[in-house]
Amino acid sequence: MEYEKLNKVIEAAKLYYLLDYTQSDIAKKLGISRPTVSRLLQIAKSEGIVQIKVKDHSENSEILSSELEQKFNLKKAIVVPIPQYEDHVIKNYLGEKTARYLEEIVKDGDVIGVTWGTTIYNVAVELREKALKDVKVVQLKGGVSHSEKHTYASEILYLFGRAFNTTPTHLPLPAIVDHIVVKQAMEADRHIKKVLEVGKQSSIAVFTCGPVEQNSLLFQLGYFTDEELKMIYSKAVGDICSRFFDENGDVCIDSLNERTLGLPLSSFKEKEYSILVAGGPKKINAIHGALKGKYANVLVTDEYTAQFLLDLEK
């Protein structure tokens, strides 16, 4: 290609692709016809001067989903493309995808166990009503607290119950009590025992994991002494149902676990669908520990967290 023509091709390409000139504007600026501009832009592409790459997020998500399923032996991994790697954005997108997935899998007679918190609340608000029979919705862990912080427990149960045409079952207890004898007394009550038993029998569990950090909701509810906080920070990477586990997914603080009311972690392994909904930079270690502990057989997460989880495995 002649030097002068090559310069014209490059100049036209820069104006069009980098500076957002229209082809008419380029024709006026370069003193050529509009069809000539079109030909120059075609040459720029055919000669490799301009290379156009379309980033298909859905294709990348499918690859990440497949890799997560293989690495962690999951029934399903749903990887969600997101526009920003920020908590409130992530929760919105994960909530919508999880709600659509639940609408696919929930059937007549299912028992759905749910936890509380902002992540699961985002799932609940996205649910649409589905005409089903004999579905039960049950709270998997205590949610009452003396803190002014909002757990969204009641709203979540109401929205799940409305979506699946059922009256939800509440667990009107604190997540953690001060003494093991208090927990034992509560669990001995026949009404509480019945609620806990329904939770154990649930075929579907929808839950998130919490990070070990001061701003996490669980840490703001006033459950822990300073000594307990030191133990948590030194040993745990996250919690599910207020039960703490380490990087390998093992329960790591027995003294707290023995005072926690709700579904034990081992029960999550027995569910037909054990759905972990979590994403974002603060939760990466917690999600990884939960997957190592095999507490989830379905994961709903964002594309960036998915890549970080796979990198940790490498």
Tab-separated table of C-alpha atoms in Angstrom:
chain	number	residue	atom	x	y	z
A	1	MET	CA	0.000	0.000	0.000
A	2	GLU	CA	1.273	3.438	-0.889
A	3	TYR	CA	2.596	5.489	2.024
A	4	GLU	CA	0.168	8.366	1.406
A	5	LYS	CA	-2.830	6.010	1.175
A	6	LEU	CA	-1.744	4.182	4.335
A	7	ASN	CA	-1.638	7.486	6.215
A	8	LYS	CA	-5.152	8.291	4.965
A	9	VAL	CA	-6.401	4.882	6.160
A	10	ILE	CA	-4.839	5.334	9.615
A	11	GLU	CA	-6.117	8.905	9.948
A	12	ALA	CA	-9.657	7.913	8.972
A	13	ALA	CA	-9.563	4.953	11.405
A	14	LYS	CA	-8.372	7.140	14.307
A	15	LEU	CA	-11.070	9.722	13.677
A	16	TYR	CA	-13.801	7.086	13.429
A	17	TYR	CA	-12.842	4.564	16.134
A	18	LEU	CA	-10.978	6.717	18.669
A	19	LEU	CA	-12.567	10.163	18.354
A	20	ASP	CA	-16.143	9.083	17.401
A	21	TYR	CA	-16.308	11.162	14.216
A	22	THR	CA	-19.101	10.254	11.811
A	23	GLN	CA	-18.161	9.203	8.281
A	24	SER	CA	-19.622	12.478	6.969
A	25	ASP	CA	-17.462	14.478	9.401
A	26	ILE	CA	-14.364	12.539	8.318
A	27	ALA	CA	-15.172	13.190	4.620
A	28	LYS	CA	-15.339	16.937	5.274
A	29	LYS	CA	-12.176	16.976	7.378
A	30	LEU	CA	-10.103	14.977	4.893
A	31	GLY	CA	-11.666	16.524	1.773
A	32	ILE	CA	-12.864	13.215	0.346
A	33	SER	CA	-16.229	11.633	-0.422
A	34	ARG	CA	-18.199	9.641	2.130
A	35	PRO	CA	-17.961	6.375	0.077
A	36	THR	CA	-14.179	6.848	0.075
A	37	VAL	CA	-14.219	7.092	3.882
A	38	SER	CA	-16.191	3.853	4.035
A	39	ARG	CA	-13.616	2.143	1.780
A	40	LEU	CA	-10.722	3.430	3.926
A	41	LEU	CA	-12.360	2.028	7.075
A	42	GLN	CA	-12.890	-1.331	5.349
A	43	ILE	CA	-9.187	-1.396	4.376
A	44	ALA	CA	-8.252	-0.584	7.992
A	45	LYS	CA	-10.115	-3.701	9.146
A	46	SER	CA	-9.005	-6.025	6.355
A	47	GLU	CA	-5.328	-5.035	6.762
A	48	GLY	CA	-5.424	-5.502	10.531
A	49	ILE	CA	-4.833	-1.821	11.275
A	50	VAL	CA	-8.089	-1.879	13.222
A	51	GLN	CA	-8.924	-5.005	15.213
A	52	ILE	CA	-12.404	-5.231	16.705
A	53	LYS	CA	-12.934	-7.486	19.704
A	54	VAL	CA	-16.378	-8.206	21.117
A	55	LYS	CA	-16.279	-9.280	24.745
A	56	ASP	CA	-19.098	-11.771	25.292
A	57	HIS	CA	-19.744	-11.859	29.056
A	58	SER	CA	-22.193	-14.748	28.769
A	59	GLU	CA	-19.590	-16.934	27.059
A	60	ASN	CA	-17.013	-16.175	29.764
A	61	SER	CA	-19.599	-16.862	32.478
A	62	GLU	CA	-20.376	-20.280	31.014
A	63	ILE	CA	-16.674	-21.192	31.026
A	64	LEU	CA	-16.291	-20.065	34.637
A	65	SER	CA	-19.452	-21.963	35.633
A	66	SER	CA	-18.134	-25.176	34.122
A	67	GLU	CA	-14.742	-24.793	35.816
A	68	LEU	CA	-16.330	-24.118	39.216
A	69	GLU	CA	-18.573	-27.170	38.888
A	70	GLN	CA	-15.586	-29.374	38.143
A	71	LYS	CA	-13.238	-27.901	40.781
A	72	PHE	CA	-15.730	-28.005	43.643
A	73	ASN	CA	-17.927	-30.905	42.536
A	74	LEU	CA	-21.029	-28.719	42.301
A	75	LYS	CA	-24.412	-29.675	40.931
A	76	LYS	CA	-24.600	-26.217	39.374
A	77	ALA	CA	-22.642	-22.961	39.361
A	78	ILE	CA	-24.389	-19.801	38.189
A	79	VAL	CA	-21.881	-17.064	37.333
A	80	VAL	CA	-23.409	-13.639	36.878
A	81	PRO	CA	-21.847	-10.840	34.768
A	82	ILE	CA	-21.894	-7.526	36.675
A	83	PRO	CA	-21.153	-3.926	35.617
A	84	GLN	CA	-19.319	-2.976	38.857
A	85	TYR	CA	-17.504	-4.983	41.511
A	86	GLU	CA	-19.355	-3.352	44.404
A	87	ASP	CA	-21.402	-5.047	47.126
A	88	HIS	CA	-24.778	-3.415	46.492
A	89	VAL	CA	-24.530	-4.030	42.735
A	90	ILE	CA	-23.434	-7.638	43.236
A	91	LYS	CA	-26.292	-8.390	45.644
A	92	ASN	CA	-28.863	-6.995	43.212
A	93	TYR	CA	-27.622	-9.122	40.319
A	94	LEU	CA	-27.182	-12.293	42.395
A	95	GLY	CA	-30.642	-11.818	43.896
A	96	GLU	CA	-32.305	-11.713	40.489
A	97	LYS	CA	-30.455	-14.773	39.150
A	98	THR	CA	-31.091	-16.818	42.285
A	99	ALA	CA	-34.794	-15.964	42.205
A	100	ARG	CA	-35.087	-17.145	38.593
A	101	TYR	CA	-33.248	-20.380	39.467
A	102	LEU	CA	-35.567	-21.052	42.424
A	103	GLU	CA	-38.589	-20.554	40.202
A	104	GLU	CA	-37.211	-23.310	37.963
A	105	ILE	CA	-36.485	-25.911	40.641
A	106	VAL	CA	-39.139	-25.475	43.373
A	107	LYS	CA	-41.954	-27.998	43.006
A	108	ASP	CA	-45.043	-29.129	44.924
A	109	GLY	CA	-44.226	-30.454	48.393
A	110	ASP	CA	-40.770	-28.896	48.686
A	111	VAL	CA	-39.519	-27.525	51.994
A	112	ILE	CA	-37.414	-24.372	51.509
A	113	GLY	CA	-35.093	-23.309	54.314
A	114	VAL	CA	-33.849	-19.719	54.306
A	115	THR	CA	-31.419	-17.644	56.349
A	116	TRP	CA	-31.446	-13.854	56.777
A	117	GLY	CA	-29.365	-10.835	55.788
A	118	THR	CA	-29.186	-8.386	52.901
A	119	THR	CA	-28.028	-10.942	50.300
A	120	ILE	CA	-31.007	-13.256	50.853
A	121	TYR	CA	-33.331	-10.250	51.101
A	122	ASN	CA	-32.251	-9.330	47.553
A	123	VAL	CA	-33.263	-12.842	46.469
A	124	ALA	CA	-36.630	-12.550	48.232
A	125	VAL	CA	-37.633	-9.236	46.622
A	126	GLU	CA	-36.979	-10.668	43.139
A	127	LEU	CA	-39.219	-13.725	43.577
A	128	ARG	CA	-42.376	-13.950	41.483
A	129	GLU	CA	-45.475	-15.813	42.560
A	130	LYS	CA	-45.667	-19.428	41.420
A	131	ALA	CA	-48.783	-21.574	41.796
A	132	LEU	CA	-47.622	-24.539	43.874
A	133	LYS	CA	-49.139	-26.875	46.466
A	134	ASP	CA	-47.886	-27.941	49.891
A	135	VAL	CA	-44.643	-25.968	49.811
A	136	LYS	CA	-43.181	-25.021	53.201
A	137	VAL	CA	-40.816	-22.140	53.977
A	138	VAL	CA	-38.850	-22.280	57.227
A	139	GLN	CA	-36.265	-20.087	58.941
A	140	LEU	CA	-32.962	-21.959	59.354
A	141	LYS	CA	-31.371	-19.872	62.083
A	142	GLY	CA	-32.390	-17.566	64.881
A	143	GLY	CA	-32.675	-13.922	63.942
A	144	VAL	CA	-33.795	-12.025	67.025
A	145	SER	CA	-31.229	-9.553	68.363
A	146	HIS	CA	-31.033	-6.774	70.952
A	147	SER	CA	-29.201	-4.672	68.338
A	148	GLU	CA	-30.920	-1.973	66.267
A	149	LYS	CA	-29.417	-3.506	63.108
A	150	HIS	CA	-31.954	-4.930	60.671
A	151	THR	CA	-31.630	-8.636	59.758
A	152	TYR	CA	-34.566	-8.688	57.257
A	153	ALA	CA	-35.614	-12.093	58.680
A	154	SER	CA	-39.352	-11.337	58.777
A	155	GLU	CA	-39.422	-9.704	55.334
A	156	ILE	CA	-37.546	-12.616	53.757
A	157	LEU	CA	-39.928	-15.189	55.203
A	158	TYR	CA	-42.977	-13.175	54.153
A	159	LEU	CA	-41.737	-12.716	50.562
A	160	PHE	CA	-40.753	-16.375	50.174
A	161	GLY	CA	-44.112	-17.447	51.597
A	162	ARG	CA	-45.999	-15.154	49.238
A	163	ALA	CA	-44.044	-16.357	46.207
A	164	PHE	CA	-44.660	-20.036	46.908
A	165	ASN	CA	-48.199	-19.780	48.279
A	166	THR	CA	-47.503	-20.807	51.865
A	167	THR	CA	-47.427	-19.495	55.418
A	168	PRO	CA	-43.769	-19.395	56.518
A	169	THR	CA	-42.475	-20.878	59.770
A	170	HIS	CA	-40.463	-18.498	61.953
A	171	LEU	CA	-37.713	-19.364	64.428
A	172	PRO	CA	-38.293	-16.592	67.002
A	173	LEU	CA	-34.979	-16.938	68.813
A	174	PRO	CA	-31.572	-15.234	68.911
A	175	ALA	CA	-28.929	-16.737	66.651
A	176	ILE	CA	-26.524	-17.182	69.559
A	177	VAL	CA	-27.236	-17.352	73.314
A	178	ASP	CA	-24.889	-16.724	76.244
A	179	HIS	CA	-24.956	-20.197	77.783
A	180	ILE	CA	-25.255	-23.690	76.374
A	181	VAL	CA	-27.900	-24.593	78.986
A	182	VAL	CA	-30.099	-21.792	77.595
A	183	LYS	CA	-29.784	-23.284	74.106
A	184	GLN	CA	-30.573	-26.759	75.415
A	185	ALA	CA	-33.662	-25.487	77.208
A	186	MET	CA	-34.894	-23.706	74.057
A	187	GLU	CA	-34.313	-26.743	71.861
A	188	ALA	CA	-36.211	-28.912	74.349
A	189	ASP	CA	-39.378	-26.856	73.843
A	190	ARG	CA	-41.695	-28.920	71.627
A	191	HIS	CA	-42.643	-25.975	69.391
A	192	ILE	CA	-39.027	-24.948	68.813
A	193	LYS	CA	-38.029	-28.576	68.298
A	194	LYS	CA	-40.661	-28.881	65.576
A	195	VAL	CA	-39.383	-25.792	63.725
A	196	LEU	CA	-35.793	-27.048	63.898
A	197	GLU	CA	-36.890	-30.449	62.620
A	198	VAL	CA	-38.660	-28.889	59.617
A	199	GLY	CA	-35.422	-27.022	58.859
A	200	LYS	CA	-33.441	-30.265	58.937
A	201	GLN	CA	-35.953	-31.883	56.580
A	202	SER	CA	-35.811	-29.040	54.040
A	203	SER	CA	-35.021	-30.195	50.514
A	204	ILE	CA	-33.783	-26.734	49.470
A	205	ALA	CA	-31.589	-24.429	51.560
A	206	VAL	CA	-30.966	-20.839	50.421
A	207	PHE	CA	-28.187	-19.136	52.338
A	208	THR	CA	-25.169	-16.868	52.165
A	209	CYS	CA	-21.864	-16.821	54.009
A	210	GLY	CA	-20.575	-13.954	56.092
A	211	PRO	CA	-17.029	-12.573	56.042
A	212	VAL	CA	-14.969	-12.248	59.201
A	213	GLU	CA	-14.908	-8.476	59.493
A	214	GLN	CA	-16.263	-5.800	61.786
A	215	ASN	CA	-18.728	-4.375	59.246
A	216	SER	CA	-20.416	-7.730	58.634
A	217	LEU	CA	-24.028	-7.775	59.875
A	218	LEU	CA	-23.489	-10.653	62.300
A	219	PHE	CA	-20.669	-8.745	64.006
A	220	GLN	CA	-22.926	-5.732	64.557
A	221	LEU	CA	-25.669	-7.617	66.405
A	222	GLY	CA	-23.922	-7.640	69.780
A	223	TYR	CA	-23.526	-11.410	70.140
A	224	PHE	CA	-19.772	-11.607	70.825
A	225	THR	CA	-17.491	-10.673	73.703
A	226	ASP	CA	-14.061	-9.165	73.011
A	227	GLU	CA	-12.448	-12.523	73.790
A	228	GLU	CA	-14.721	-14.323	71.346
A	229	LEU	CA	-13.955	-11.759	68.657
A	230	LYS	CA	-10.225	-12.427	69.068
A	231	MET	CA	-10.860	-16.155	68.580
A	232	ILE	CA	-12.977	-15.549	65.500
A	233	TYR	CA	-10.442	-13.215	63.869
A	234	SER	CA	-7.575	-15.630	64.547
A	235	LYS	CA	-9.238	-18.845	63.316
A	236	ALA	CA	-12.247	-18.276	61.057
A	237	VAL	CA	-12.652	-17.201	57.425
A	238	GLY	CA	-16.439	-17.018	57.460
A	239	ASP	CA	-19.751	-18.210	58.820
A	240	ILE	CA	-22.893	-19.930	57.593
A	241	CYS	CA	-25.944	-19.752	59.846
A	242	SER	CA	-23.733	-18.019	62.450
A	243	ARG	CA	-21.485	-21.098	62.619
A	244	PHE	CA	-17.841	-20.266	61.968
A	245	PHE	CA	-15.466	-22.327	59.831
A	246	ASP	CA	-11.805	-22.136	58.821
A	247	GLU	CA	-10.138	-22.097	55.377
A	248	ASN	CA	-10.749	-25.841	54.989
A	249	GLY	CA	-14.429	-25.547	55.907
A	250	ASP	CA	-14.035	-27.129	59.349
A	251	VAL	CA	-16.049	-25.749	62.279
A	252	CYS	CA	-13.390	-23.900	64.230
A	253	ILE	CA	-14.873	-22.360	67.392
A	254	ASP	CA	-16.711	-25.082	69.292
A	255	SER	CA	-17.633	-22.870	72.242
A	256	LEU	CA	-19.658	-20.600	69.960
A	257	ASN	CA	-21.031	-23.406	67.832
A	258	GLU	CA	-22.456	-25.070	70.951
A	259	ARG	CA	-24.417	-21.895	71.762
A	260	THR	CA	-25.745	-21.298	68.244
A	261	LEU	CA	-29.402	-21.965	67.420
A	262	GLY	CA	-30.253	-23.199	63.966
A	263	LEU	CA	-29.269	-25.705	61.337
A	264	PRO	CA	-25.868	-27.360	61.928
A	265	LEU	CA	-23.395	-27.091	59.049
A	266	SER	CA	-23.383	-30.860	58.465
A	267	SER	CA	-27.082	-30.689	57.531
A	268	PHE	CA	-26.335	-28.490	54.510
A	269	LYS	CA	-24.520	-31.437	52.929
A	270	GLU	CA	-27.727	-33.496	52.968
A	271	LYS	CA	-29.938	-31.148	50.940
A	272	GLU	CA	-31.097	-31.854	47.404
A	273	TYR	CA	-30.286	-28.209	46.663
A	274	SER	CA	-27.915	-26.421	49.011
A	275	ILE	CA	-27.708	-22.989	47.383
A	276	LEU	CA	-24.927	-20.617	48.438
A	277	VAL	CA	-25.557	-17.055	47.220
A	278	ALA	CA	-22.489	-14.877	47.715
A	279	GLY	CA	-20.042	-12.625	45.908
A	280	GLY	CA	-17.735	-9.656	46.252
A	281	PRO	CA	-14.151	-9.141	47.401
A	282	LYS	CA	-14.932	-9.367	51.131
A	283	LYS	CA	-16.502	-12.807	50.825
A	284	ILE	CA	-13.948	-14.628	48.654
A	285	ASN	CA	-12.230	-16.488	51.520
A	286	ALA	CA	-15.557	-17.316	53.165
A	287	ILE	CA	-16.986	-18.722	49.922
A	288	HIS	CA	-13.826	-20.715	49.295
A	289	GLY	CA	-13.929	-22.201	52.804
A	290	ALA	CA	-17.625	-23.061	52.413
A	291	LEU	CA	-16.951	-24.836	49.122
A	292	LYS	CA	-13.986	-26.705	50.607
A	293	GLY	CA	-16.291	-27.818	53.420
A	294	LYS	CA	-18.832	-29.014	50.792
A	295	TYR	CA	-21.698	-27.103	52.410
A	296	ALA	CA	-23.094	-26.061	49.009
A	297	ASN	CA	-23.900	-28.045	45.873
A	298	VAL	CA	-25.137	-24.942	44.025
A	299	LEU	CA	-23.210	-21.655	43.924
A	300	VAL	CA	-24.527	-18.311	42.669
A	301	THR	CA	-21.736	-15.740	42.419
A	302	ASP	CA	-20.382	-12.946	40.217
A	303	GLU	CA	-17.808	-13.347	37.439
A	304	TYR	CA	-14.929	-11.666	39.295
A	305	THR	CA	-15.400	-13.692	42.478
A	306	ALA	CA	-15.666	-16.846	40.354
A	307	GLN	CA	-12.244	-16.141	38.831
A	308	PHE	CA	-10.707	-15.405	42.240
A	309	LEU	CA	-12.058	-18.721	43.598
A	310	LEU	CA	-10.512	-20.635	40.698
A	311	ASP	CA	-7.210	-18.778	41.166
A	312	LEU	CA	-7.151	-19.800	44.843
A	313	GLU	CA	-7.421	-23.432	43.761
A	314	LYS	CA	-4.465	-23.029	41.411
